[in-house]
């Protein structure tokens, strides 16, 4: 797979979002099957793996740590922490979270350590100071923010350069195109889209008849309401049309669209089968011309998206 740079780190052009192996997308594969799949992604050229302390209360970090152990040194392993509000000692709080993650991941360093959500009471600059110390100590190689504003990116980056910003970005959610993505371009920061397939919607494989169960966040995602699945059909029609022209699939076009935009964009779709690895990683080989992109942009500008941003929908979602 093609390689890209996020900050100073080199990664495969597409990463693997590992959340669904334990959390958030309904019944997870058995442990051994999940280990096999994560390793298979590496065999297929993926060198960028994404987890978080919050996915299944640390169980996802344990799973990913075990899976990547045989090739730990060859990959970029990213995890995330939620920083408590009003910490007595910010450095101590972050170190406690990091040490627990390192133990679960069976490693002594994290490549990209993300602040999972921005804090109300902890200035971005203060977090950047602590992350700078952790880089100097060799406990992390780089760091990032998730769902941050342009202002938060700039203020933090001025203190300790950011490796990556990881935020929701897809044909269904483009608010970061306005300011954060241009700021990443200017400052040499990678941009890592999460939910790049709109939680799978952009694959065109889900219909009104699908029922989501258990901890599947799509129970709460309004873009998956029956009436919104119908109302968002024009977007799928566009994807099917462009896919037909390129002998590709809608998911591949949705991913190729963002890959073709900027070389510092590295999506991390969640996927749990070899067939989906082949399909989604295959998007790296779909080359959209500037004419294709212009046509897609023109059509997208006329398509209204029905349903909220993911963050708005999942506040208060009960993952049990
Ligand atoms: N920073 C944050 O706050 C944040 C928030 C959410 C997610 N994330 C990260 O981003 C990663 C990806 O986001 P996401 O999982 O929310 O959304 P996504 O990648 O847009 O969609 C994942 C869903 O789409 C399905 N899918 C993937 N490829 C498909 C294909 N080719 N055809 C049909 N269905 C397909 C997957 O099914 P299967 O899994 O069943 O194959 C899964 O249900 C996560 O794993 C996580 O690491 C970060």
Short mmCIF file of C-alpha atoms and ligand atoms in Angstrom, two decimals:
data_model
loop_
_atom_site.label_atom_id
_atom_site.label_comp_id
_atom_site.label_asym_id
_atom_site.label_seq_id
_atom_site.Cartn_x
_atom_site.Cartn_y
_atom_site.Cartn_z
CA UNK A 1 0.00 0.00 0.00
CA UNK A 2 1.13 3.57 -0.71
CA UNK A 3 2.77 5.32 2.27
CA UNK A 4 1.86 8.75 3.62
CA UNK A 5 3.27 11.12 6.22
CA UNK A 6 1.32 12.30 9.25
CA UNK A 7 3.55 14.85 10.95
CA UNK A 8 6.93 13.12 11.00
CA UNK A 9 5.55 9.57 11.03
CA UNK A 10 5.16 7.36 7.96
CA UNK A 11 2.01 5.26 7.74
CA UNK A 12 0.13 3.24 5.13
CA UNK A 13 -2.27 5.45 3.16
CA UNK A 14 -5.16 3.79 4.99
CA UNK A 15 -5.21 2.58 8.57
CA UNK A 16 -7.38 0.13 10.45
CA UNK A 17 -9.93 1.49 12.90
CA UNK A 18 -9.97 -1.26 15.51
CA UNK A 19 -12.88 -0.04 17.65
CA UNK A 20 -15.47 -2.43 16.20
CA UNK A 21 -13.44 -5.47 17.21
CA UNK A 22 -14.69 -4.85 20.77
CA UNK A 23 -17.05 -1.90 20.89
CA UNK A 24 -19.69 0.15 19.16
CA UNK A 25 -20.66 -1.92 16.13
CA UNK A 26 -22.71 -4.76 17.55
CA UNK A 27 -21.54 -8.33 18.10
CA UNK A 28 -17.75 -8.49 17.89
CA UNK A 29 -15.81 -11.38 16.38
CA UNK A 30 -14.43 -14.07 18.73
CA UNK A 31 -11.04 -13.21 20.24
CA UNK A 32 -8.97 -15.53 18.00
CA UNK A 33 -10.80 -14.41 14.87
CA UNK A 34 -10.24 -10.74 15.77
CA UNK A 35 -6.50 -11.35 16.32
CA UNK A 36 -6.31 -13.12 12.95
CA UNK A 37 -8.09 -10.28 11.18
CA UNK A 38 -5.94 -7.52 12.68
CA UNK A 39 -2.82 -9.47 11.65
CA UNK A 40 -4.27 -10.03 8.19
CA UNK A 41 -4.63 -6.26 7.76
CA UNK A 42 -0.90 -5.96 8.45
CA UNK A 43 -0.18 -8.72 5.91
CA UNK A 44 -2.09 -6.60 3.40
CA UNK A 45 0.22 -3.63 3.99
CA UNK A 46 -1.59 -1.75 6.75
CA UNK A 47 0.89 -0.16 9.18
CA UNK A 48 -1.47 2.18 11.08
CA UNK A 49 -3.72 0.83 13.84
CA UNK A 50 -6.17 2.88 15.88
CA UNK A 51 -7.60 2.10 19.31
CA UNK A 52 -8.53 4.01 22.49
CA UNK A 53 -8.59 3.44 26.23
CA UNK A 54 -12.35 4.04 26.10
CA UNK A 55 -13.20 1.24 23.66
CA UNK A 56 -14.78 -1.50 25.80
CA UNK A 57 -13.10 -0.14 28.93
CA UNK A 58 -9.58 -1.00 27.79
CA UNK A 59 -10.42 -4.42 26.32
CA UNK A 60 -9.85 -3.13 22.79
CA UNK A 61 -6.34 -1.94 23.68
CA UNK A 62 -5.61 -5.38 25.13
CA UNK A 63 -6.82 -7.06 21.96
CA UNK A 64 -4.92 -4.74 19.63
CA UNK A 65 -1.76 -4.96 21.75
CA UNK A 66 -1.81 -8.73 21.54
CA UNK A 67 -2.55 -8.71 17.81
CA UNK A 68 0.23 -6.32 16.80
CA UNK A 69 2.90 -7.76 19.13
CA UNK A 70 4.67 -9.77 16.39
CA UNK A 71 5.20 -6.61 14.29
CA UNK A 72 4.95 -3.87 16.92
CA UNK A 73 8.16 -2.15 15.82
CA UNK A 74 7.04 -1.86 12.18
CA UNK A 75 3.78 -0.06 12.76
CA UNK A 76 2.28 3.19 14.01
CA UNK A 77 0.05 2.40 16.96
CA UNK A 78 -2.38 5.12 18.01
CA UNK A 79 -4.47 5.29 21.14
CA UNK A 80 -6.45 8.00 22.93
CA UNK A 81 -7.20 9.25 26.41
CA UNK A 82 -9.97 11.25 27.98
CA UNK A 83 -8.36 13.86 30.23
CA UNK A 84 -10.43 14.47 33.39
CA UNK A 85 -11.77 18.01 33.86
CA UNK A 86 -10.14 20.16 36.56
CA UNK A 87 -7.25 17.76 37.23
CA UNK A 88 -5.19 18.54 40.36
CA UNK A 89 -2.04 17.57 38.51
CA UNK A 90 -2.45 17.34 34.73
CA UNK A 91 0.92 15.68 34.13
CA UNK A 92 0.24 13.02 36.73
CA UNK A 93 -3.27 12.37 35.38
CA UNK A 94 -2.06 11.95 31.78
CA UNK A 95 0.83 9.70 32.87
CA UNK A 96 -1.56 7.46 34.83
CA UNK A 97 -3.76 7.03 31.76
CA UNK A 98 -0.76 6.42 29.50
CA UNK A 99 0.85 3.87 31.82
CA UNK A 100 -2.41 1.91 31.97
CA UNK A 101 -2.68 1.99 28.16
CA UNK A 102 0.94 0.87 27.72
CA UNK A 103 0.33 -2.08 30.00
CA UNK A 104 -2.81 -3.13 28.12
CA UNK A 105 -1.06 -2.63 24.76
CA UNK A 106 1.99 -4.65 25.92
CA UNK A 107 4.36 -1.98 24.70
CA UNK A 108 6.59 0.72 26.18
CA UNK A 109 5.67 3.52 23.80
CA UNK A 110 2.68 4.78 21.84
CA UNK A 111 3.27 6.28 18.41
CA UNK A 112 0.34 8.72 18.38
CA UNK A 113 -1.35 9.64 21.66
CA UNK A 114 -4.60 11.52 21.05
CA UNK A 115 -6.58 13.72 23.38
CA UNK A 116 -9.90 11.98 22.64
CA UNK A 117 -12.07 15.06 23.16
CA UNK A 118 -11.08 18.62 23.96
CA UNK A 119 -11.54 19.67 27.58
CA UNK A 120 -13.54 22.64 28.82
CA UNK A 121 -11.28 23.34 31.80
CA UNK A 122 -7.86 22.27 30.53
CA UNK A 123 -6.25 24.62 28.01
CA UNK A 124 -4.93 22.98 24.82
CA UNK A 125 -1.50 24.52 25.52
CA UNK A 126 -1.23 22.78 28.91
CA UNK A 127 -1.93 19.40 27.33
CA UNK A 128 0.68 20.20 24.67
CA UNK A 129 3.30 20.83 27.39
CA UNK A 130 2.68 17.42 28.96
CA UNK A 131 2.71 15.69 25.56
CA UNK A 132 6.03 17.40 24.81
CA UNK A 133 7.46 15.97 28.04
CA UNK A 134 6.22 12.48 27.16
CA UNK A 135 7.85 12.75 23.73
CA UNK A 136 11.13 13.80 25.36
CA UNK A 137 10.86 10.82 27.74
CA UNK A 138 10.33 8.44 24.79
CA UNK A 139 6.93 7.29 26.06
CA UNK A 140 5.14 8.61 22.97
CA UNK A 141 6.51 9.40 19.51
CA UNK A 142 3.86 11.92 18.62
CA UNK A 143 0.49 13.20 19.67
CA UNK A 144 -2.83 14.40 18.41
CA UNK A 145 -6.26 15.82 19.10
CA UNK A 146 -9.70 14.55 18.17
CA UNK A 147 -12.62 16.79 17.16
CA UNK A 148 -10.62 19.94 17.93
CA UNK A 149 -11.24 23.40 16.47
CA UNK A 150 -8.77 25.28 14.28
CA UNK A 151 -7.95 27.54 17.24
CA UNK A 152 -7.19 24.55 19.49
CA UNK A 153 -5.01 23.01 16.78
CA UNK A 154 -3.00 26.20 16.32
CA UNK A 155 -2.56 26.92 20.03
CA UNK A 156 -1.42 23.39 20.87
CA UNK A 157 0.80 23.04 17.80
CA UNK A 158 2.68 26.22 18.72
CA UNK A 159 3.73 24.53 22.00
CA UNK A 160 4.39 20.92 20.87
CA UNK A 161 3.93 20.15 17.17
CA UNK A 162 0.96 17.89 16.55
CA UNK A 163 1.36 14.67 14.57
CA UNK A 164 -2.29 14.30 13.60
CA UNK A 165 -5.82 15.53 14.12
CA UNK A 166 -8.40 12.72 14.10
CA UNK A 167 -11.94 13.90 13.44
CA UNK A 168 -15.14 12.85 11.74
CA UNK A 169 -14.83 13.36 8.01
CA UNK A 170 -16.66 11.83 5.09
CA UNK A 171 -18.94 12.79 2.23
CA UNK A 172 -21.62 13.05 4.94
CA UNK A 173 -19.71 15.26 7.36
CA UNK A 174 -17.48 17.96 5.94
CA UNK A 175 -17.37 20.72 8.55
CA UNK A 176 -13.59 20.39 9.11
CA UNK A 177 -12.91 21.23 5.45
CA UNK A 178 -13.60 24.85 6.30
CA UNK A 179 -10.73 25.45 8.71
CA UNK A 180 -9.10 22.44 10.42
CA UNK A 181 -7.99 20.60 7.27
CA UNK A 182 -6.48 23.76 5.71
CA UNK A 183 -4.71 24.46 9.04
CA UNK A 184 -3.30 20.89 9.05
CA UNK A 185 -2.05 21.48 5.52
CA UNK A 186 -0.37 24.74 6.46
CA UNK A 187 1.22 23.34 9.63
CA UNK A 188 2.29 19.90 8.34
CA UNK A 189 -0.11 17.93 10.54
CA UNK A 190 -1.74 14.71 9.38
CA UNK A 191 -5.54 14.53 9.18
CA UNK A 192 -7.06 11.17 10.10
CA UNK A 193 -10.76 10.89 9.23
CA UNK A 194 -12.79 8.70 11.54
CA UNK A 195 -16.08 7.24 10.35
CA UNK A 196 -14.87 7.85 6.76
CA UNK A 197 -17.68 5.64 5.45
CA UNK A 198 -20.36 7.39 7.49
CA UNK A 199 -20.50 4.31 9.78
CA UNK A 200 -20.76 2.12 6.70
CA UNK A 201 -23.63 4.03 5.04
CA UNK A 202 -21.46 5.12 2.11
CA UNK A 203 -20.84 1.50 1.14
CA UNK A 204 -24.45 1.47 -0.07
CA UNK A 205 -24.89 -1.95 1.52
CA UNK A 206 -27.25 -0.94 4.33
CA UNK A 207 -30.96 -0.49 3.84
CA UNK A 208 -34.06 0.42 5.80
CA UNK A 209 -34.46 -3.28 6.55
CA UNK A 210 -31.23 -3.54 8.56
CA UNK A 211 -31.71 -3.77 12.31
CA UNK A 212 -28.85 -2.72 14.58
CA UNK A 213 -28.59 -4.34 18.00
CA UNK A 214 -26.69 -4.24 21.30
CA UNK A 215 -23.89 -1.67 21.48
CA UNK A 216 -24.17 -0.75 17.79
CA UNK A 217 -24.06 3.06 17.74
CA UNK A 218 -26.14 3.03 14.57
CA UNK A 219 -29.16 2.50 16.83
CA UNK A 220 -28.64 6.14 17.81
CA UNK A 221 -27.25 7.58 14.58
CA UNK A 222 -29.93 9.65 12.95
CA UNK A 223 -28.48 9.18 9.45
CA UNK A 224 -29.58 5.57 9.89
CA UNK A 225 -33.20 6.45 10.67
CA UNK A 226 -35.39 4.86 8.04
CA UNK A 227 -36.60 8.18 6.65
CA UNK A 228 -33.02 9.49 6.48
CA UNK A 229 -31.75 6.37 4.72
CA UNK A 230 -34.36 7.15 2.07
CA UNK A 231 -33.61 10.88 2.05
CA UNK A 232 -29.85 10.29 1.70
CA UNK A 233 -30.31 8.07 -1.35
CA UNK A 234 -29.08 10.78 -3.81
CA UNK A 235 -25.63 10.51 -2.23
CA UNK A 236 -25.58 6.76 -2.81
CA UNK A 237 -26.83 7.28 -6.38
CA UNK A 238 -23.84 9.56 -7.02
CA UNK A 239 -21.42 7.04 -5.50
CA UNK A 240 -22.88 4.18 -7.56
CA UNK A 241 -22.60 6.25 -10.75
CA UNK A 242 -18.94 7.22 -10.19
CA UNK A 243 -18.15 3.68 -9.02
CA UNK A 244 -19.58 2.30 -12.28
CA UNK A 245 -17.26 4.55 -14.29
CA UNK A 246 -14.20 3.29 -12.39
CA UNK A 247 -15.12 -0.40 -11.99
CA UNK A 248 -15.07 0.33 -8.27
CA UNK A 249 -17.54 0.13 -5.40
CA UNK A 250 -19.31 3.03 -3.63
CA UNK A 251 -17.14 2.51 -0.52
CA UNK A 252 -14.02 2.71 -2.67
CA UNK A 253 -15.17 5.97 -4.26
CA UNK A 254 -16.03 7.48 -0.86
CA UNK A 255 -12.52 6.65 0.37
CA UNK A 256 -10.70 7.48 -2.88
CA UNK A 257 -12.40 10.91 -2.85
CA UNK A 258 -10.68 11.88 0.40
CA UNK A 259 -7.40 10.14 -0.45
CA UNK A 260 -7.20 12.05 -3.74
CA UNK A 261 -7.80 15.39 -2.06
CA UNK A 262 -4.66 15.72 0.07
CA UNK A 263 -1.60 13.54 0.68
CA UNK A 264 -1.76 14.06 4.45
CA UNK A 265 -5.26 12.55 4.78
CA UNK A 266 -5.19 8.96 6.10
CA UNK A 267 -8.64 7.44 6.75
CA UNK A 268 -9.07 4.62 9.28
CA UNK A 269 -12.24 2.73 8.31
CA UNK A 270 -13.58 0.17 10.75
CA UNK A 271 -13.86 -3.22 8.99
CA UNK A 272 -13.98 -6.78 10.22
CA UNK A 273 -13.60 -9.12 7.27
CA UNK A 274 -10.94 -9.92 4.68
CA UNK A 275 -13.39 -9.00 1.92
CA UNK A 276 -13.79 -5.52 3.42
CA UNK A 277 -10.03 -5.10 3.82
CA UNK A 278 -9.63 -5.91 0.14
CA UNK A 279 -12.43 -3.58 -0.87
CA UNK A 280 -11.45 -0.63 1.31
CA UNK A 281 -7.67 -0.88 0.96
CA UNK A 282 -8.34 -1.27 -2.76
CA UNK A 283 -9.59 2.34 -2.74
CA UNK A 284 -5.91 3.39 -2.67
CA UNK A 285 -5.65 2.12 -6.25
CA UNK A 286 -8.71 4.04 -7.49
CA UNK A 287 -7.36 7.22 -9.02
CA UNK A 288 -9.92 9.95 -9.46
CA UNK A 289 -8.94 12.64 -11.98
CA UNK A 290 -9.27 16.33 -11.20
CA UNK A 291 -12.30 16.30 -13.53
CA UNK A 292 -13.87 13.48 -11.50
CA UNK A 293 -13.23 15.38 -8.27
CA UNK A 294 -14.69 18.60 -9.69
CA UNK A 295 -17.79 16.75 -10.88
CA UNK A 296 -18.21 15.00 -7.53
CA UNK A 297 -17.79 18.29 -5.67
CA UNK A 298 -20.38 19.96 -7.91
CA UNK A 299 -22.90 17.21 -7.27
CA UNK A 300 -22.15 17.00 -3.54
CA UNK A 301 -22.81 20.72 -3.19
CA UNK A 302 -26.38 20.11 -4.37
CA UNK A 303 -27.02 17.12 -2.10
CA UNK A 304 -28.48 17.75 1.33
CA UNK A 305 -27.39 15.35 4.09
CA UNK A 306 -30.15 14.20 6.44
CA UNK A 307 -29.19 13.33 10.02
CA UNK A 308 -26.83 14.80 12.61
CA UNK A 309 -23.11 14.69 13.13
CA UNK A 310 -22.19 11.48 14.97
CA UNK A 311 -21.09 13.25 18.15
CA UNK A 312 -24.49 14.89 18.51
CA UNK A 313 -26.26 11.53 18.23
CA UNK A 314 -24.13 9.42 20.54
CA UNK A 315 -24.00 11.69 23.59
CA UNK A 316 -25.55 9.57 26.29
CA UNK A 317 -25.68 6.40 24.14
CA UNK A 318 -25.63 3.39 26.45
CA UNK A 319 -22.99 0.97 25.11
CA UNK A 320 -24.10 -1.90 27.38
N1 LIG B 1 -11.75 9.80 17.56
C1 LIG B 1 -12.99 9.43 17.75
O1 LIG B 1 -13.74 10.01 18.54
C2 LIG B 1 -13.54 8.26 16.97
C3 LIG B 1 -14.94 8.08 16.85
C4 LIG B 1 -15.40 6.99 16.11
C5 LIG B 1 -14.50 6.13 15.51
N2 LIG B 1 -13.15 6.33 15.67
C6 LIG B 1 -12.17 5.43 15.00
O2 LIG B 1 -12.44 5.41 13.62
C7 LIG B 1 -12.62 4.07 13.16
C8 LIG B 1 -13.63 4.04 12.01
O3 LIG B 1 -14.84 4.71 12.32
P1 LIG B 1 -16.26 3.99 12.39
O4 LIG B 1 -16.09 2.55 12.63
O5 LIG B 1 -17.07 4.82 13.34
O6 LIG B 1 -16.93 4.26 10.97
P2 LIG B 1 -16.69 3.77 9.48
O7 LIG B 1 -15.29 3.33 9.29
O8 LIG B 1 -17.21 4.84 8.62
O9 LIG B 1 -17.69 2.53 9.35
C9 LIG B 1 -17.49 1.30 9.97
C10 LIG B 1 -18.71 0.44 9.70
O10 LIG B 1 -18.85 0.28 8.27
C11 LIG B 1 -18.81 -1.08 7.94
N3 LIG B 1 -18.01 -1.20 6.70
C12 LIG B 1 -16.71 -0.87 6.53
N4 LIG B 1 -16.34 -1.10 5.27
C13 LIG B 1 -17.43 -1.57 4.63
C14 LIG B 1 -17.67 -1.99 3.31
N5 LIG B 1 -16.71 -1.95 2.38
N6 LIG B 1 -18.92 -2.42 2.98
C15 LIG B 1 -19.90 -2.45 3.92
N7 LIG B 1 -19.74 -2.07 5.19
C16 LIG B 1 -18.50 -1.64 5.54
C17 LIG B 1 -18.14 -1.80 9.10
O11 LIG B 1 -18.63 -3.11 9.17
P3 LIG B 1 -17.81 -4.33 9.82
O12 LIG B 1 -17.01 -3.74 10.94
O13 LIG B 1 -18.86 -5.24 10.28
O14 LIG B 1 -16.93 -4.90 8.75
C18 LIG B 1 -18.58 -0.96 10.28
O15 LIG B 1 -19.86 -1.36 10.71
C19 LIG B 1 -13.04 3.30 14.42
O16 LIG B 1 -12.75 1.94 14.33
C20 LIG B 1 -12.23 3.98 15.50
O17 LIG B 1 -10.92 3.41 15.55
C21 LIG B 1 -12.68 7.38 16.37
#
